[in-house]
Amino acid sequence: MARLNQIIAVEKGAKGRAQREIADVLRTLQKPALLSGISRVYRPKDDEGETLPPESTKVQVRSEDALRDVAKSLTRLFDVVATKDWANRDARADVVVDGRTILAQVPVTYLLFLEKQLAELHSFVDKLPVLDSAESWTYDESQDVWRTDPVETSRTKKVPRAHVLYEATEKHPAQVEAFTEDVIVGTWTKVAFSGALPARRVNELRDRVDRLQSAVKYAREEANATEVDDRQAGDAIFGYLFA
């Protein structure tokens, strides 16, 4: 069993580590290339047409994985602060969202901490990448990413042609004009992939953060303003937020 001063000593380090890890996640999510994938398959127009190898890139980063990483990073911090605050709790109140008690008998100091963290989480959710609304996306269970419907585009090749301006006569040779013509020789089939989130998912997450923020503020208003038992609050919080 730890002492309160030991918990206070490790709190600053846990907070700094969580902030660095979240910053790393956000930097990764701001790189569209890591969230995007593509598959292109070429089909020649006929058996004599040129064959080209398929092209593909895989989605390297998935936003749902980022949410889990953030939850993991913050859970330790939330637990450390919960252990400290519960040890000195005097004023406390329940955090209730839509009749559901998320956390019971929360000290006012921890409610203040939650308000700050939820404000930062709100900012994080606002920065989550959203699927391009100009595309029609479906979820690909086999690859655990979103994908678009296949789109076919033609591949053309310039073919030399000749046009006879004047036919040959006994006195004059034929006059011929050379030109090139774009001829369809095959078809590209393109499918785009993405590790971003649907807008409805981001809106749902934002709504959950908003509701929890309101509940925490209400609980703080309701609350009055050593050895410790370890507390686990992070799993309960992120079990609700990112469910």
PDB file of C-alpha atoms in Angstrom:
ATOM      1  CA  MET A   1       0.000   0.000   0.000  1.00  0.00           C
ATOM      2  CA  ALA A   2       1.453   3.358  -1.050  1.00  0.00           C
ATOM      3  CA  ARG A   3       1.579   6.555   0.973  1.00  0.00           C
ATOM      4  CA  LEU A   4      -0.110   9.731  -0.214  1.00  0.00           C
ATOM      5  CA  ASN A   5       3.198  11.590  -0.619  1.00  0.00           C
ATOM      6  CA  GLN A   6       4.437   8.801  -2.890  1.00  0.00           C
ATOM      7  CA  ILE A   7       1.355   9.122  -5.084  1.00  0.00           C
ATOM      8  CA  ILE A   8       1.847  12.907  -5.253  1.00  0.00           C
ATOM      9  CA  ALA A   9       5.463  12.358  -6.265  1.00  0.00           C
ATOM     10  CA  VAL A  10       4.584  10.178  -9.256  1.00  0.00           C
ATOM     11  CA  GLU A  11       1.587  12.305 -10.401  1.00  0.00           C
ATOM     12  CA  LYS A  12       3.658  14.907 -12.242  1.00  0.00           C
ATOM     13  CA  GLY A  13       5.600  12.230 -14.133  1.00  0.00           C
ATOM     14  CA  ALA A  14       2.423  10.373 -15.100  1.00  0.00           C
ATOM     15  CA  LYS A  15       0.858  13.598 -16.356  1.00  0.00           C
ATOM     16  CA  GLY A  16       3.890  14.541 -18.446  1.00  0.00           C
ATOM     17  CA  ARG A  17       4.099  11.080 -19.961  1.00  0.00           C
ATOM     18  CA  ALA A  18       0.405  11.065 -20.882  1.00  0.00           C
ATOM     19  CA  GLN A  19       0.688  14.497 -22.516  1.00  0.00           C
ATOM     20  CA  ARG A  20       3.675  13.389 -24.592  1.00  0.00           C
ATOM     21  CA  GLU A  21       1.970  10.199 -25.717  1.00  0.00           C
ATOM     22  CA  ILE A  22      -1.226  12.033 -26.727  1.00  0.00           C
ATOM     23  CA  ALA A  23       0.847  14.601 -28.631  1.00  0.00           C
ATOM     24  CA  ASP A  24       2.537  11.727 -30.490  1.00  0.00           C
ATOM     25  CA  VAL A  25      -0.853  10.221 -31.382  1.00  0.00           C
ATOM     26  CA  LEU A  26      -2.159  13.565 -32.663  1.00  0.00           C
ATOM     27  CA  ARG A  27       0.961  14.135 -34.773  1.00  0.00           C
ATOM     28  CA  THR A  28       0.455  10.716 -36.341  1.00  0.00           C
ATOM     29  CA  LEU A  29      -3.228  11.388 -37.053  1.00  0.00           C
ATOM     30  CA  GLN A  30      -2.324  14.646 -38.826  1.00  0.00           C
ATOM     31  CA  LYS A  31      -0.473  12.661 -41.524  1.00  0.00           C
ATOM     32  CA  PRO A  32      -3.141  11.747 -44.107  1.00  0.00           C
ATOM     33  CA  ALA A  33      -0.771   9.385 -45.928  1.00  0.00           C
ATOM     34  CA  LEU A  34      -0.678   7.034 -42.924  1.00  0.00           C
ATOM     35  CA  LEU A  35      -4.485   6.916 -42.779  1.00  0.00           C
ATOM     36  CA  SER A  36      -4.967   6.328 -46.484  1.00  0.00           C
ATOM     37  CA  GLY A  37      -4.741   3.230 -48.635  1.00  0.00           C
ATOM     38  CA  ILE A  38      -5.424   2.446 -52.248  1.00  0.00           C
ATOM     39  CA  SER A  39      -5.762  -0.523 -54.565  1.00  0.00           C
ATOM     40  CA  ARG A  40      -5.466  -0.202 -58.340  1.00  0.00           C
ATOM     41  CA  VAL A  41      -5.797  -3.154 -60.707  1.00  0.00           C
ATOM     42  CA  TYR A  42      -5.193  -2.753 -64.421  1.00  0.00           C
ATOM     43  CA  ARG A  43      -7.078  -4.733 -67.071  1.00  0.00           C
ATOM     44  CA  PRO A  44      -5.984  -4.448 -70.719  1.00  0.00           C
ATOM     45  CA  LYS A  45      -8.636  -3.880 -73.326  1.00  0.00           C
ATOM     46  CA  ASP A  46      -7.785  -7.113 -75.124  1.00  0.00           C
ATOM     47  CA  ASP A  47      -5.432 -10.111 -74.872  1.00  0.00           C
ATOM     48  CA  GLU A  48      -2.755  -8.327 -76.883  1.00  0.00           C
ATOM     49  CA  GLY A  49      -2.803  -5.246 -74.682  1.00  0.00           C
ATOM     50  CA  GLU A  50       0.021  -4.262 -72.360  1.00  0.00           C
ATOM     51  CA  THR A  51      -0.169  -5.752 -68.871  1.00  0.00           C
ATOM     52  CA  LEU A  52       0.649  -3.637 -65.829  1.00  0.00           C
ATOM     53  CA  PRO A  53       1.213  -4.789 -62.256  1.00  0.00           C
ATOM     54  CA  PRO A  54      -1.369  -3.888 -59.605  1.00  0.00           C
ATOM     55  CA  GLU A  55      -0.644  -0.991 -57.262  1.00  0.00           C
ATOM     56  CA  SER A  56      -1.563  -0.833 -53.607  1.00  0.00           C
ATOM     57  CA  THR A  57      -0.744   0.890 -50.330  1.00  0.00           C
ATOM     58  CA  LYS A  58      -2.056  -0.230 -46.972  1.00  0.00           C
ATOM     59  CA  VAL A  59      -3.594   1.916 -44.246  1.00  0.00           C
ATOM     60  CA  GLN A  60      -0.909   2.223 -41.579  1.00  0.00           C
ATOM     61  CA  VAL A  61      -2.839   4.116 -38.906  1.00  0.00           C
ATOM     62  CA  ARG A  62      -6.419   3.529 -37.745  1.00  0.00           C
ATOM     63  CA  SER A  63      -8.215   6.167 -35.692  1.00  0.00           C
ATOM     64  CA  GLU A  64      -9.909   3.580 -33.485  1.00  0.00           C
ATOM     65  CA  ASP A  65      -6.448   2.284 -32.544  1.00  0.00           C
ATOM     66  CA  ALA A  66      -5.457   5.864 -31.704  1.00  0.00           C
ATOM     67  CA  LEU A  67      -8.470   6.142 -29.405  1.00  0.00           C
ATOM     68  CA  ARG A  68      -7.375   2.993 -27.594  1.00  0.00           C
ATOM     69  CA  ASP A  69      -3.810   4.328 -27.284  1.00  0.00           C
ATOM     70  CA  VAL A  70      -5.084   7.587 -25.805  1.00  0.00           C
ATOM     71  CA  ALA A  71      -7.292   5.707 -23.351  1.00  0.00           C
ATOM     72  CA  LYS A  72      -4.329   3.558 -22.311  1.00  0.00           C
ATOM     73  CA  SER A  73      -2.061   6.604 -21.867  1.00  0.00           C
ATOM     74  CA  LEU A  74      -4.578   8.511 -19.771  1.00  0.00           C
ATOM     75  CA  THR A  75      -5.869   5.601 -17.678  1.00  0.00           C
ATOM     76  CA  ARG A  76      -2.679   5.465 -15.561  1.00  0.00           C
ATOM     77  CA  LEU A  77      -2.765   9.231 -15.035  1.00  0.00           C
ATOM     78  CA  PHE A  78      -6.456   9.205 -14.126  1.00  0.00           C
ATOM     79  CA  ASP A  79      -5.841   6.375 -11.646  1.00  0.00           C
ATOM     80  CA  VAL A  80      -2.882   8.105  -9.974  1.00  0.00           C
ATOM     81  CA  VAL A  81      -4.811  11.329  -9.480  1.00  0.00           C
ATOM     82  CA  ALA A  82      -7.889   9.416  -8.294  1.00  0.00           C
ATOM     83  CA  THR A  83      -5.806   7.659  -5.633  1.00  0.00           C
ATOM     84  CA  LYS A  84      -4.437  11.003  -4.397  1.00  0.00           C
ATOM     85  CA  ASP A  85      -7.781  12.783  -4.339  1.00  0.00           C
ATOM     86  CA  TRP A  86      -9.753   9.986  -2.720  1.00  0.00           C
ATOM     87  CA  ALA A  87      -7.246  10.017   0.158  1.00  0.00           C
ATOM     88  CA  ASN A  88      -8.106  13.610   0.997  1.00  0.00           C
ATOM     89  CA  ARG A  89     -11.743  13.660   0.035  1.00  0.00           C
ATOM     90  CA  ASP A  90     -14.053  15.758   2.096  1.00  0.00           C
ATOM     91  CA  ALA A  91     -16.611  17.097  -0.355  1.00  0.00           C
ATOM     92  CA  ARG A  92     -17.803  14.612  -2.935  1.00  0.00           C
ATOM     93  CA  ALA A  93     -20.616  13.939  -5.392  1.00  0.00           C
ATOM     94  CA  ASP A  94     -21.684  11.419  -8.024  1.00  0.00           C
ATOM     95  CA  VAL A  95     -20.977  11.990 -11.724  1.00  0.00           C
ATOM     96  CA  VAL A  96     -24.250  11.045 -13.430  1.00  0.00           C
ATOM     97  CA  VAL A  97     -24.972  11.072 -17.183  1.00  0.00           C
ATOM     98  CA  ASP A  98     -28.560  10.442 -18.291  1.00  0.00           C
ATOM     99  CA  GLY A  99     -29.346   8.672 -15.029  1.00  0.00           C
ATOM    100  CA  ARG A 100     -26.235   6.471 -15.213  1.00  0.00           C
ATOM    101  CA  THR A 101     -23.648   6.892 -12.463  1.00  0.00           C
ATOM    102  CA  ILE A 102     -20.253   6.981 -14.168  1.00  0.00           C
ATOM    103  CA  LEU A 103     -18.300   7.629 -10.939  1.00  0.00           C
ATOM    104  CA  ALA A 104     -19.680   7.628  -7.411  1.00  0.00           C
ATOM    105  CA  GLN A 105     -18.740   9.883  -4.478  1.00  0.00           C
ATOM    106  CA  VAL A 106     -16.051  11.811  -6.347  1.00  0.00           C
ATOM    107  CA  PRO A 107     -13.894  14.302  -4.370  1.00  0.00           C
ATOM    108  CA  VAL A 108     -14.148  17.888  -5.489  1.00  0.00           C
ATOM    109  CA  THR A 109     -10.416  18.029  -6.247  1.00  0.00           C
ATOM    110  CA  TYR A 110     -10.781  15.156  -8.704  1.00  0.00           C
ATOM    111  CA  LEU A 111     -13.804  16.802 -10.280  1.00  0.00           C
ATOM    112  CA  LEU A 112     -11.636  19.856 -10.967  1.00  0.00           C
ATOM    113  CA  PHE A 113      -8.999  17.614 -12.523  1.00  0.00           C
ATOM    114  CA  LEU A 114     -11.617  15.905 -14.704  1.00  0.00           C
ATOM    115  CA  GLU A 115     -12.904  19.243 -15.987  1.00  0.00           C
ATOM    116  CA  LYS A 116      -9.448  20.150 -17.280  1.00  0.00           C
ATOM    117  CA  GLN A 117      -8.810  16.737 -18.809  1.00  0.00           C
ATOM    118  CA  LEU A 118     -12.204  16.607 -20.515  1.00  0.00           C
ATOM    119  CA  ALA A 119     -11.581  20.037 -22.043  1.00  0.00           C
ATOM    120  CA  GLU A 120      -8.372  18.649 -23.558  1.00  0.00           C
ATOM    121  CA  LEU A 121     -10.186  15.506 -24.700  1.00  0.00           C
ATOM    122  CA  HIS A 122     -12.801  17.689 -26.383  1.00  0.00           C
ATOM    123  CA  SER A 123     -10.006  19.393 -28.305  1.00  0.00           C
ATOM    124  CA  PHE A 124      -8.571  15.980 -29.224  1.00  0.00           C
ATOM    125  CA  VAL A 125     -11.923  14.725 -30.547  1.00  0.00           C
ATOM    126  CA  ASP A 126     -12.335  17.914 -32.597  1.00  0.00           C
ATOM    127  CA  LYS A 127      -9.058  17.091 -34.351  1.00  0.00           C
ATOM    128  CA  LEU A 128      -9.933  13.497 -35.246  1.00  0.00           C
ATOM    129  CA  PRO A 129      -9.720  12.810 -38.993  1.00  0.00           C
ATOM    130  CA  VAL A 130     -13.107  12.429 -40.683  1.00  0.00           C
ATOM    131  CA  LEU A 131     -13.874  10.452 -43.831  1.00  0.00           C
ATOM    132  CA  ASP A 132     -14.207  12.566 -46.967  1.00  0.00           C
ATOM    133  CA  SER A 133     -17.903  13.306 -47.345  1.00  0.00           C
ATOM    134  CA  ALA A 134     -17.491  13.484 -51.118  1.00  0.00           C
ATOM    135  CA  GLU A 135     -16.926   9.722 -51.201  1.00  0.00           C
ATOM    136  CA  SER A 136     -19.265   6.830 -50.397  1.00  0.00           C
ATOM    137  CA  TRP A 137     -17.605   4.699 -47.719  1.00  0.00           C
ATOM    138  CA  THR A 138     -18.293   1.160 -46.497  1.00  0.00           C
ATOM    139  CA  TYR A 139     -16.509  -0.713 -43.725  1.00  0.00           C
ATOM    140  CA  ASP A 140     -14.165  -3.489 -44.841  1.00  0.00           C
ATOM    141  CA  GLU A 141     -14.175  -6.067 -42.043  1.00  0.00           C
ATOM    142  CA  SER A 142     -11.319  -8.068 -43.580  1.00  0.00           C
ATOM    143  CA  GLN A 143      -8.909  -5.129 -43.526  1.00  0.00           C
ATOM    144  CA  ASP A 144     -10.414  -3.218 -40.579  1.00  0.00           C
ATOM    145  CA  VAL A 145     -10.587   0.019 -42.574  1.00  0.00           C
ATOM    146  CA  TRP A 146     -13.113   2.026 -44.570  1.00  0.00           C
ATOM    147  CA  ARG A 147     -13.161   1.728 -48.364  1.00  0.00           C
ATOM    148  CA  THR A 148     -14.840   3.352 -51.343  1.00  0.00           C
ATOM    149  CA  ASP A 149     -16.702   1.668 -54.160  1.00  0.00           C
ATOM    150  CA  PRO A 150     -14.494   0.718 -57.139  1.00  0.00           C
ATOM    151  CA  VAL A 151     -14.124   3.461 -59.740  1.00  0.00           C
ATOM    152  CA  GLU A 152     -12.989   2.636 -63.245  1.00  0.00           C
ATOM    153  CA  THR A 153     -10.955   5.010 -65.404  1.00  0.00           C
ATOM    154  CA  SER A 154      -9.672   4.393 -68.896  1.00  0.00           C
ATOM    155  CA  ARG A 155      -6.009   4.249 -69.840  1.00  0.00           C
ATOM    156  CA  THR A 156      -5.243   5.611 -73.277  1.00  0.00           C
ATOM    157  CA  LYS A 157      -2.266   5.349 -75.567  1.00  0.00           C
ATOM    158  CA  LYS A 158      -1.269   7.619 -78.436  1.00  0.00           C
ATOM    159  CA  VAL A 159      -1.352   5.734 -81.729  1.00  0.00           C
ATOM    160  CA  PRO A 160       0.141   7.265 -84.914  1.00  0.00           C
ATOM    161  CA  ARG A 161      -2.309   7.776 -87.756  1.00  0.00           C
ATOM    162  CA  ALA A 162      -2.122   9.195 -91.269  1.00  0.00           C
ATOM    163  CA  HIS A 163      -4.705  11.242 -93.172  1.00  0.00           C
ATOM    164  CA  VAL A 164      -4.544  11.506 -96.959  1.00  0.00           C
ATOM    165  CA  LEU A 165      -5.090  15.094 -97.965  1.00  0.00           C
ATOM    166  CA  TYR A 166      -4.715  14.563-101.683  1.00  0.00           C
ATOM    167  CA  GLU A 167      -4.605  11.281-103.567  1.00  0.00           C
ATOM    168  CA  ALA A 168      -1.626  10.583-105.788  1.00  0.00           C
ATOM    169  CA  THR A 169      -1.872  11.483-109.456  1.00  0.00           C
ATOM    170  CA  GLU A 170       0.336  10.867-112.482  1.00  0.00           C
ATOM    171  CA  LYS A 171       2.017  14.203-111.861  1.00  0.00           C
ATOM    172  CA  HIS A 172       1.948  14.536-108.085  1.00  0.00           C
ATOM    173  CA  PRO A 173       2.563  12.149-105.165  1.00  0.00           C
ATOM    174  CA  ALA A 174      -0.101  11.790-102.531  1.00  0.00           C
ATOM    175  CA  GLN A 175      -0.092  14.365 -99.749  1.00  0.00           C
ATOM    176  CA  VAL A 176      -0.427  12.737 -96.323  1.00  0.00           C
ATOM    177  CA  GLU A 177      -0.776  14.406 -92.912  1.00  0.00           C
ATOM    178  CA  ALA A 178       0.502  12.454 -89.863  1.00  0.00           C
ATOM    179  CA  PHE A 179      -1.198  12.759 -86.484  1.00  0.00           C
ATOM    180  CA  THR A 180      -1.697  10.787 -83.254  1.00  0.00           C
ATOM    181  CA  GLU A 181      -4.943   9.522 -81.804  1.00  0.00           C
ATOM    182  CA  ASP A 182      -5.726   8.633 -78.165  1.00  0.00           C
ATOM    183  CA  VAL A 183      -6.940   5.029 -78.124  1.00  0.00           C
ATOM    184  CA  ILE A 184      -8.312   3.275 -75.039  1.00  0.00           C
ATOM    185  CA  VAL A 185      -6.049   0.315 -74.253  1.00  0.00           C
ATOM    186  CA  GLY A 186      -7.183  -0.674 -70.744  1.00  0.00           C
ATOM    187  CA  THR A 187      -9.002   0.222 -67.575  1.00  0.00           C
ATOM    188  CA  TRP A 188      -7.815   1.125 -64.070  1.00  0.00           C
ATOM    189  CA  THR A 189     -10.045   0.039 -61.194  1.00  0.00           C
ATOM    190  CA  LYS A 190      -9.390   2.229 -58.145  1.00  0.00           C
ATOM    191  CA  VAL A 191     -10.494   1.609 -54.558  1.00  0.00           C
ATOM    192  CA  ALA A 192      -9.527   4.119 -51.839  1.00  0.00           C
ATOM    193  CA  PHE A 193      -9.008   3.062 -48.208  1.00  0.00           C
ATOM    194  CA  SER A 194      -8.995   5.170 -45.057  1.00  0.00           C
ATOM    195  CA  GLY A 195      -8.370   4.803 -41.347  1.00  0.00           C
ATOM    196  CA  ALA A 196     -10.330   7.982 -40.567  1.00  0.00           C
ATOM    197  CA  LEU A 197     -13.711   8.026 -38.816  1.00  0.00           C
ATOM    198  CA  PRO A 198     -17.253   8.628 -40.071  1.00  0.00           C
ATOM    199  CA  ALA A 199     -18.600  12.054 -39.132  1.00  0.00           C
ATOM    200  CA  ARG A 200     -21.356  10.417 -37.076  1.00  0.00           C
ATOM    201  CA  ARG A 201     -18.726   8.605 -34.965  1.00  0.00           C
ATOM    202  CA  VAL A 202     -16.844  11.837 -34.249  1.00  0.00           C
ATOM    203  CA  ASN A 203     -20.125  13.604 -33.429  1.00  0.00           C
ATOM    204  CA  GLU A 204     -21.037  10.754 -31.073  1.00  0.00           C
ATOM    205  CA  LEU A 205     -17.681  11.017 -29.288  1.00  0.00           C
ATOM    206  CA  ARG A 206     -18.002  14.788 -29.056  1.00  0.00           C
ATOM    207  CA  ASP A 207     -21.504  14.426 -27.605  1.00  0.00           C
ATOM    208  CA  ARG A 208     -20.251  11.955 -25.000  1.00  0.00           C
ATOM    209  CA  VAL A 209     -17.485  14.324 -23.924  1.00  0.00           C
ATOM    210  CA  ASP A 210     -19.987  17.210 -23.760  1.00  0.00           C
ATOM    211  CA  ARG A 211     -22.372  15.191 -21.590  1.00  0.00           C
ATOM    212  CA  LEU A 212     -19.619  14.071 -19.234  1.00  0.00           C
ATOM    213  CA  GLN A 213     -18.292  17.632 -18.991  1.00  0.00           C
ATOM    214  CA  SER A 214     -21.729  18.868 -17.966  1.00  0.00           C
ATOM    215  CA  ALA A 215     -22.107  16.053 -15.439  1.00  0.00           C
ATOM    216  CA  VAL A 216     -18.703  16.787 -13.886  1.00  0.00           C
ATOM    217  CA  LYS A 217     -19.492  20.507 -13.601  1.00  0.00           C
ATOM    218  CA  TYR A 218     -22.833  19.726 -11.996  1.00  0.00           C
ATOM    219  CA  ALA A 219     -21.186  17.307  -9.558  1.00  0.00           C
ATOM    220  CA  ARG A 220     -18.584  19.933  -8.623  1.00  0.00           C
ATOM    221  CA  GLU A 221     -21.320  22.418  -7.841  1.00  0.00           C
ATOM    222  CA  GLU A 222     -23.055  19.805  -5.704  1.00  0.00           C
ATOM    223  CA  ALA A 223     -19.916  18.977  -3.793  1.00  0.00           C
ATOM    224  CA  ASN A 224     -18.627  21.112  -0.940  1.00  0.00           C
ATOM    225  CA  ALA A 225     -15.817  22.986  -1.433  1.00  0.00           C
ATOM    226  CA  THR A 226      -1.603   8.428   5.303  1.00  0.00           C
ATOM    227  CA  GLU A 227      -1.954   5.672   3.522  1.00  0.00           C
ATOM    228  CA  VAL A 228      -4.120   5.372   0.456  1.00  0.00           C
ATOM    229  CA  ASP A 229      -6.074   2.690  -1.350  1.00  0.00           C
ATOM    230  CA  ASP A 230      -5.345   2.353  -5.053  1.00  0.00           C
ATOM    231  CA  ARG A 231      -8.197   3.644  -7.195  1.00  0.00           C
ATOM    232  CA  GLN A 232      -9.035   2.693 -10.771  1.00  0.00           C
ATOM    233  CA  ALA A 233     -11.107   5.390 -12.448  1.00  0.00           C
ATOM    234  CA  GLY A 234      -9.620   5.406 -15.957  1.00  0.00           C
ATOM    235  CA  ASP A 235     -11.246   2.177 -17.150  1.00  0.00           C
ATOM    236  CA  ALA A 236     -14.693   3.394 -16.129  1.00  0.00           C
ATOM    237  CA  ILE A 237     -14.226   6.777 -17.813  1.00  0.00           C
ATOM    238  CA  PHE A 238     -12.853   5.469 -21.120  1.00  0.00           C
ATOM    239  CA  GLY A 239     -15.221   2.533 -21.051  1.00  0.00           C
ATOM    240  CA  TYR A 240     -17.916   5.189 -21.429  1.00  0.00           C
ATOM    241  CA  LEU A 241     -16.166   7.765 -23.647  1.00  0.00           C
ATOM    242  CA  PHE A 242     -14.718   5.508 -26.350  1.00  0.00           C
ATOM    243  CA  ALA A 243     -17.171   2.598 -26.121  1.00  0.00           C
TER     244      ALA A 243
END
